[in-house]
Amino acid sequence: MDRRRFLKWGGFITASVATGAGLAGCGGSDNTVVVGDTGAPLVTGAWKFPQSVASGDPRADSILLWTRAVPAAADNVAVAPAGQDGAIRLLVTAGDNSAALGSNAVLAGAPVVDVHLPLLGQYDNTVRHKVTGLAPGVVYYYQFVAGDTRSNVGRFKTAPAATADVAQLQFVYMTCQDWSVNHWGAMTSIAAEQLDFIVHLGDYIYETVGDDFQLGAVESRHGALTLPDGVAKAGSSTAKYANTLADYRYLYKQYRTDPRLQALHERFAFIAVWDDHEFTDDSWQDAQTYDGSTNADGTDLHQSSRRRNANQAWFEFMPADVSFDAADSSFQNIRIYRDFQFGKLMQLVMTDQRLYRSDHIIPESSINPATGKPLGRIGSRYLVPQQTLAAVEAQKIAGATAAGQAPLAGVSILGNTQRQWWMDKMKAATSTWKLWGNEVSLLRMGMNGIDAIATLLALNAVPTVAAQVGTTAGATAGNVALAGAIVAAAIAGATAGTAQNGAVAIMTAALSGGAAQAQAGAGVAAGLTATQAGLAVAVYAAVTTAAAGGAAATAQAGAAAQTIAFGYIKQDVQANGAASSFVAASGKQEALAPFFARFLLNCDQWDGYNGERKALMAHLKSNNIGNVVALTGDIHAFFAGTVNDDFDAAGGGTPVMVDLVSAGISSDSFFSYLRDAASALGDIGTLVSYPLAIPVPGVGTVSLNFNLLDYTMGKAAPTLAQLLEQLRVQLRGALAAKGVAEGALEATVTAVMAGLQASSDFNTSLLALAQQLAALGNNGWIKHLNTDAQGYTLVTLTPGRLVAQFRQVNKLVGTSAPATLVARTTTATVTAGVAAVVVS
Ligand SMILES: [Fe+2]
């Protein structure tokens, strides 16, 4: 053991070496070493462990154990009473205590550790103790004793020896557990899994209370939070954010009073990093980025002492074997990036994507030339024009290079030091799999705004054009095919007379058995252009086919309109962009103007740091480093896809590794955030959601927003059955919110879905819309996406493959977690040797 290392943090982390118990080379004598023991006497009387116990950072020979003890009469979450400093006892054993797990029964078996640990009010009575000298791949049990009181028995499993062949590892990764919305039922489900450990990717706490996104329904067992100090958040009448050390400590203490979270910590060692909410939403370094809360010049507020408070609380409460130095006056006084070896099977590299990251490439404070005001988050973090981002990034890289700095210094998520560390770790890894605990997604999530607007305008045009065809049919003696051909030619720019003559010529050619080419030739001979004639021929054929299939006149007019809208209007908008006459004719020219570009949906993710992502992929590629899979959180949605060497290359580049993104435990979904943001954008909102009002007998009208975002972002075109299935979890939640009891939910869902299937709004309009959006073909590298979900991900890793099971949970029932927790499991499989993911 490196004695100096532990001494450096004095009372923060104590350490001991396990004894005997079959450990080769340790002998049988008591060679326990405790560094940092103050020699204080054991506390006496009745105590309690309001946040139970926890273990973390399992290695082949060590573990970090955690607890917090206060006198029995003290409040569970208030600051520990002063003047109670003393010592508590820790026991660790390899003896089987499975029957006692999670209870405060007496720990049985010969202890390999039996030490006294200082309990200090200075650290709010939290205790962190590192045990070294443990045996690899062994299940241990542990218990703390404070005065007369025993903690619950905890369990952890050490990692296999670095040289061991490991047949299988199984673990869960999880993220985004907002106390204040939805429910934590997913934790109950996780506790029942057979796991070696749990990876936590951050948003373990949320720093705000009462913020806009925290006002939805929540389980009643999660009472309202009240920060001891808290600062009012600008622009919100109800929200406060954590600021002081007491605030952040309060959040960890309160969150960990939940017995379901306690059960996870008692059962499994955690390997945790943070994301943004452990400090402040969408943070970088010590900068806060709340909308409407900036310096006078629009730049972000830097809150060094707040960041230090957040760092310290995380360190005090997370069972992580990391270095923290309170004497370091900078805000970078902690290092949480670190790696783990699990035999020859897995290297796990955990990164910190907040403490060293650069500001967004296009900062929120950038002045929008159109308004003269700072951009705010739209155009900086969300819906960022891709070309602008690329140009600004290139400028910053060139500037840094010219100034003799590292080229990526100002455009980085990892920072120079951590990036080099990541590259070194990846290159040196000899294990089969290299897993990367990565907070924000590496997947390109883009959208071609031009294609999207073209599709929307075409969709919007369908009813108008159909009506036009119907009116024209009045003048063609009810001949809808002819009427359609006339309208088609006119919309494509022919004068009324030419359209009429051309359509008649086409009809005549068709009736005399001429093929499409001959029909078009007749149309051109009558004065149409080739484009006008081609469209008119297609429309004539579509209507004739519909009529032959028995379609009524209105349906025939609809078929004509579909062909005109998607055979002409869409292409015209795609070709001419904002200059298309159909944009002007929509009357929405101004509103649509900013969207004629390629967009990146979320530039707080790796999409906003494209140069660094490319550098990391180039490193993996040039060194032939395969079997790299990122475990990702942050975005409150499930995704699976490949990370390519250069998403800007033709076809999106070549796959290098795989990114598997897990939805949050409880936080509101990415879809729900975007739905709220897009509702103000008029037609653009159709890219995200479609309103459905479903009358349900005995329940009333259930209003849903159908998730179209999945299709816009690249989900494959659905069948009617798939479209219905997409709705299931949301519908079940909405019915539960209307008071349907859980026992009746499944049957009600089935009945409502049958009704929907029969409604033309659903089986025709919505189905066509979803299929058209899927046809946009955005993000071909994303193989699975479910942007409206809560849940967690179970990984089973063997030498041959990595199998990730995305477990989506059901929504609240009344004011409780549902009894039926898991709604559906989607499986993503990565086979060793191939940078690809298959979803089933
Ligand atoms: Fe989150």
Coordinates of C-alpha atoms in Angstrom, one line a residue, residues 282-603:
D282 CA -25.3 21.4 -18.7
S283 CA -22.2 22.6 -16.8
W284 CA -18.7 22.9 -18.0
Q285 CA -15.8 23.3 -15.6
D286 CA -17.1 25.7 -12.9
A287 CA -19.6 27.4 -15.3
Q288 CA -23.3 27.5 -14.8
T289 CA -25.4 27.8 -18.0
Y290 CA -29.0 28.4 -16.8
D291 CA -31.0 30.4 -19.3
G292 CA -31.4 34.1 -18.2
S293 CA -28.6 33.9 -15.7
T294 CA -25.4 35.3 -17.1
N295 CA -22.9 38.1 -16.6
A296 CA -23.9 41.5 -18.0
D297 CA -22.0 40.7 -21.2
G298 CA -23.9 37.4 -21.7
T299 CA -21.0 35.1 -20.6
D300 CA -21.6 32.2 -18.2
L301 CA -21.3 32.7 -14.5
H302 CA -18.3 31.0 -13.1
Q303 CA -19.1 29.6 -9.7
S304 CA -15.8 28.2 -8.3
S305 CA -16.9 27.8 -4.7
R306 CA -20.2 26.2 -5.7
R307 CA -18.3 23.7 -7.9
R308 CA -16.0 23.0 -5.0
N309 CA -19.0 22.3 -2.7
A310 CA -20.5 20.0 -5.3
N311 CA -17.1 18.2 -5.6
Q312 CA -16.8 17.7 -1.9
A313 CA -20.3 16.4 -1.4
W314 CA -19.9 13.9 -4.3
F315 CA -16.7 12.8 -2.7
E316 CA -18.2 12.5 0.7
F317 CA -21.2 10.5 -0.4
M318 CA -20.2 8.4 -3.4
P319 CA -18.3 5.2 -2.6
A320 CA -15.5 6.0 -5.0
D321 CA -11.8 5.4 -4.6
V322 CA -10.8 8.8 -6.0
S323 CA -8.5 11.6 -4.9
F324 CA -9.9 14.8 -3.5
D325 CA -7.9 17.6 -2.0
A326 CA -9.8 20.1 0.0
A327 CA -6.6 22.1 0.5
D328 CA -6.4 22.7 -3.2
S329 CA -8.1 26.0 -3.8
S330 CA -8.9 25.4 -7.4
F331 CA -12.3 24.0 -8.5
Q332 CA -10.4 21.1 -10.1
N333 CA -9.6 19.7 -6.7
I334 CA -10.8 16.2 -7.4
R335 CA -10.0 13.6 -10.1
I336 CA -12.8 11.1 -10.7
Y337 CA -11.7 9.6 -14.1
R338 CA -10.2 6.2 -13.5
D339 CA -10.2 2.6 -14.9
F340 CA -10.9 -0.9 -13.8
Q341 CA -9.7 -4.3 -14.9
F342 CA -11.9 -7.4 -14.8
G343 CA -9.6 -10.2 -15.7
K344 CA -8.9 -10.7 -19.4
L345 CA -12.5 -10.0 -20.2
M346 CA -13.0 -6.3 -19.6
Q347 CA -11.2 -3.0 -19.2
L348 CA -13.6 -0.3 -17.9
V349 CA -12.6 3.3 -18.5
M350 CA -14.7 5.8 -16.6
T351 CA -14.3 9.4 -17.8
D352 CA -15.3 12.8 -16.4
Q353 CA -17.0 14.9 -19.1
R354 CA -17.8 18.0 -17.1
L355 CA -14.8 19.2 -15.0
Y356 CA -12.4 19.8 -17.9
R357 CA -14.7 20.5 -20.8
S358 CA -14.6 23.6 -23.0
D359 CA -17.6 25.9 -23.3
H360 CA -20.0 24.9 -26.1
I361 CA -18.3 25.6 -29.4
I362 CA -21.0 28.2 -30.1
P363 CA -21.5 29.7 -26.6
E364 CA -24.9 30.6 -25.4
S365 CA -23.5 34.1 -25.1
S366 CA -22.9 34.4 -28.9
I367 CA -24.7 37.3 -30.3
N368 CA -27.4 36.4 -32.8
P369 CA -26.9 38.9 -35.7
A370 CA -30.6 38.8 -36.4
T371 CA -31.6 40.0 -33.0
G372 CA -28.5 41.5 -31.5
K373 CA -29.1 39.4 -28.4
P374 CA -27.3 36.3 -27.0
L375 CA -28.4 33.1 -28.6
G376 CA -29.4 31.3 -25.4
R377 CA -29.7 27.5 -25.7
I378 CA -31.4 27.2 -29.1
G379 CA -28.6 27.5 -31.7
S380 CA -25.9 26.8 -29.1
R381 CA -26.9 23.6 -27.3
Y382 CA -30.0 22.5 -29.2
L383 CA -30.8 22.6 -32.9
V384 CA -27.4 23.9 -33.8
P385 CA -26.7 24.6 -37.6
Q386 CA -24.1 22.0 -38.5
Q387 CA -22.1 24.1 -40.9
T388 CA -21.9 27.0 -38.5
L389 CA -20.7 24.7 -35.8
A390 CA -18.1 23.2 -38.0
A391 CA -16.8 26.6 -39.1
V392 CA -16.5 27.9 -35.6
E393 CA -14.8 24.7 -34.4
A394 CA -12.3 24.9 -37.3
Q395 CA -11.5 28.5 -36.3
K396 CA -11.0 27.6 -32.7
I397 CA -8.7 24.7 -33.6
A398 CA -6.7 26.9 -36.0
G399 CA -6.5 29.6 -33.3
A400 CA -5.2 27.3 -30.7
T401 CA -2.7 25.8 -33.1
A402 CA -1.4 29.2 -34.1
A403 CA -1.0 30.1 -30.4
G404 CA 1.1 27.0 -29.8
Q405 CA -1.6 25.3 -27.8
A406 CA -2.9 21.8 -28.2
P407 CA -5.2 22.0 -31.2
L408 CA -8.2 20.7 -29.3
A409 CA -7.6 22.7 -26.2
G410 CA -10.7 25.0 -26.6
V411 CA -13.0 22.4 -28.2
S412 CA -12.8 19.5 -25.8
I413 CA -15.0 17.4 -23.5
L414 CA -12.2 15.5 -21.9
G415 CA -9.5 18.2 -21.7
N416 CA -5.9 17.5 -22.8
T417 CA -4.7 15.5 -19.9
Q418 CA -7.7 13.2 -19.6
R419 CA -7.8 12.7 -23.4
Q420 CA -4.2 11.5 -23.4
W421 CA -4.9 9.3 -20.5
W422 CA -8.0 7.8 -22.3
M423 CA -5.8 7.2 -25.4
D424 CA -3.1 5.5 -23.4
K425 CA -5.6 3.3 -21.5
M426 CA -7.3 2.2 -24.7
K427 CA -4.0 1.4 -26.4
A428 CA -2.6 -0.4 -23.5
A429 CA -5.7 -2.5 -22.8
T430 CA -5.1 -6.2 -23.3
S431 CA -8.6 -7.3 -22.3
T432 CA -11.1 -8.6 -24.9
W433 CA -13.5 -5.8 -24.3
K434 CA -12.8 -2.1 -23.7
L435 CA -15.9 -0.5 -22.1
W436 CA -16.2 3.2 -21.7
G437 CA -18.3 4.8 -19.0
N438 CA -19.2 7.8 -21.0
E439 CA -21.8 10.4 -19.9
V440 CA -23.0 12.0 -23.1
S441 CA -23.8 10.2 -26.3
L442 CA -21.2 9.8 -29.1
L443 CA -23.9 9.2 -31.7
R444 CA -24.4 11.8 -34.4
M445 CA -28.0 12.9 -33.9
G446 CA -28.7 15.1 -36.9
M447 CA -31.6 16.3 -38.9
N448 CA -31.7 17.6 -42.4
G449 CA -34.0 20.6 -42.0
I450 CA -34.6 21.0 -45.7
D451 CA -35.8 17.5 -46.1
A452 CA -38.0 17.8 -43.0
I453 CA -39.6 21.0 -44.2
A454 CA -40.2 19.6 -47.6
T455 CA -41.9 16.6 -46.1
L456 CA -44.0 18.7 -43.8
L457 CA -45.1 21.0 -46.6
A458 CA -46.0 18.1 -48.8
L459 CA -48.0 16.5 -46.0
N460 CA -49.8 19.8 -45.4
A461 CA -50.5 20.2 -49.1
V462 CA -52.3 16.8 -49.4
P463 CA -55.8 17.9 -48.2
T464 CA -55.7 21.2 -50.2
V465 CA -54.6 19.4 -53.4
A466 CA -57.2 16.7 -52.8
A467 CA -59.9 19.3 -52.6
Q468 CA -58.6 20.9 -55.8
V469 CA -58.8 17.6 -57.6
G470 CA -62.3 17.1 -56.3
T471 CA -63.4 20.5 -57.6
T472 CA -61.7 20.0 -60.9
A473 CA -63.5 16.6 -61.2
G474 CA -66.8 18.6 -61.3
A475 CA -65.6 19.9 -64.6
T476 CA -64.4 16.6 -66.0
A477 CA -67.8 14.8 -65.5
G478 CA -66.4 13.1 -62.4
N479 CA -63.3 11.7 -64.1
V480 CA -61.0 11.9 -61.2
A481 CA -58.0 10.6 -63.1
L482 CA -58.2 13.3 -65.7
A483 CA -58.9 15.9 -63.0
G484 CA -55.8 14.7 -61.1
A485 CA -53.7 15.0 -64.2
I486 CA -54.9 18.5 -64.9
V487 CA -54.2 19.6 -61.3
A488 CA -50.8 17.9 -61.4
A489 CA -49.7 19.7 -64.6
A490 CA -50.9 23.0 -63.3
I491 CA -49.2 22.7 -59.9
A492 CA -46.0 21.8 -61.8
G493 CA -46.3 25.2 -63.6
A494 CA -48.4 24.7 -66.7
T495 CA -51.0 27.3 -67.6
A496 CA -54.6 26.3 -67.2
G497 CA -55.1 25.8 -70.9
T498 CA -51.9 23.8 -71.4
A499 CA -52.7 21.7 -68.3
Q500 CA -56.1 20.8 -69.7
N501 CA -54.8 20.0 -73.2
G502 CA -51.9 18.0 -71.9
A503 CA -54.0 15.9 -69.5
V504 CA -56.5 15.1 -72.2
A505 CA -53.7 14.0 -74.5
I506 CA -52.3 11.8 -71.7
M507 CA -55.8 10.3 -71.0
T508 CA -56.3 9.6 -74.7
A509 CA -52.9 7.9 -75.0
A510 CA -53.7 5.8 -71.8
L511 CA -57.1 4.7 -73.1
S512 CA -55.6 3.6 -76.3
G513 CA -53.2 1.4 -74.4
G514 CA -50.1 3.5 -74.6
A515 CA -47.4 2.9 -72.0
A516 CA -46.2 5.6 -69.6
Q517 CA -43.6 6.8 -71.9
A518 CA -46.0 7.2 -74.8
Q519 CA -48.5 9.0 -72.5
A520 CA -45.8 11.4 -71.5
G521 CA -44.8 12.0 -75.1
A522 CA -48.4 12.8 -75.9
G523 CA -48.5 15.3 -73.0
V524 CA -45.3 17.0 -74.2
A525 CA -46.7 17.1 -77.8
A526 CA -49.7 19.0 -76.3
G527 CA -47.4 21.6 -74.8
L528 CA -46.4 20.3 -71.3
T529 CA -42.8 20.2 -70.2
A530 CA -41.3 16.7 -69.6
T531 CA -41.6 17.2 -65.8
Q532 CA -45.2 18.3 -66.0
A533 CA -46.1 15.5 -68.3
G534 CA -44.3 12.9 -66.1
L535 CA -46.1 14.0 -63.0
A536 CA -49.5 14.1 -64.8
V537 CA -48.9 10.5 -66.1
A538 CA -48.0 9.3 -62.6
V539 CA -51.1 10.9 -61.1
Y540 CA -53.3 9.5 -63.8
A541 CA -52.0 6.0 -63.1
A542 CA -52.3 6.3 -59.3
V543 CA -56.0 7.3 -59.6
T544 CA -56.7 4.6 -62.2
T545 CA -55.2 2.0 -59.9
A546 CA -57.1 3.3 -56.9
A547 CA -60.4 3.3 -58.9
A548 CA -59.7 -0.2 -60.1
G549 CA -59.3 -1.2 -56.4
G550 CA -62.7 0.1 -55.7
A551 CA -61.7 3.4 -54.0
A552 CA -64.4 6.0 -53.8
A553 CA -64.0 9.4 -55.6
T554 CA -62.6 11.2 -52.4
A555 CA -60.1 8.4 -51.9
Q556 CA -59.1 8.7 -55.6
A557 CA -58.6 12.4 -55.2
G558 CA -56.5 11.6 -52.1
A559 CA -54.3 9.3 -54.1
A560 CA -53.8 12.0 -56.7
A561 CA -52.9 14.5 -54.0
Q562 CA -50.4 12.1 -52.4
T563 CA -48.7 11.6 -55.7
I564 CA -48.5 15.4 -56.4
A565 CA -47.4 16.3 -52.9
F566 CA -44.6 13.7 -52.6
G567 CA -43.9 13.4 -56.4
Y568 CA -43.5 17.1 -56.9
I569 CA -44.0 19.5 -54.0
K570 CA -41.5 17.7 -51.8
Q571 CA -38.8 17.6 -54.5
D572 CA -39.3 21.3 -55.4
V573 CA -38.8 22.3 -51.8
Q574 CA -35.8 20.0 -51.5
A575 CA -34.3 21.5 -54.6
N576 CA -35.0 25.2 -54.1
G577 CA -35.2 25.5 -50.3
A578 CA -36.6 28.7 -49.0
A579 CA -36.9 30.0 -52.6
S580 CA -39.4 27.3 -53.5
S581 CA -42.8 28.8 -54.5
F582 CA -44.4 26.2 -52.2
V583 CA -42.7 27.8 -49.2
A584 CA -44.0 31.2 -50.1
A585 CA -47.5 29.7 -50.8
S586 CA -47.5 28.1 -47.3
G587 CA -47.5 31.6 -45.8
K588 CA -44.9 30.4 -43.3
Q589 CA -41.8 31.6 -45.1
E590 CA -40.6 33.6 -42.1
A591 CA -41.2 31.0 -39.5
L592 CA -39.6 28.3 -41.6
A593 CA -36.6 30.3 -42.7
P594 CA -34.2 29.3 -39.9
F595 CA -34.7 25.6 -40.5
F596 CA -33.4 25.3 -44.0
A597 CA -30.2 23.7 -42.9
R598 CA -28.7 20.6 -41.4
F599 CA -29.0 20.6 -37.6
L600 CA -27.5 18.8 -34.7
L601 CA -30.0 18.1 -32.1
N602 CA -27.9 18.3 -29.0
C603 CA -24.5 19.9 -28.9

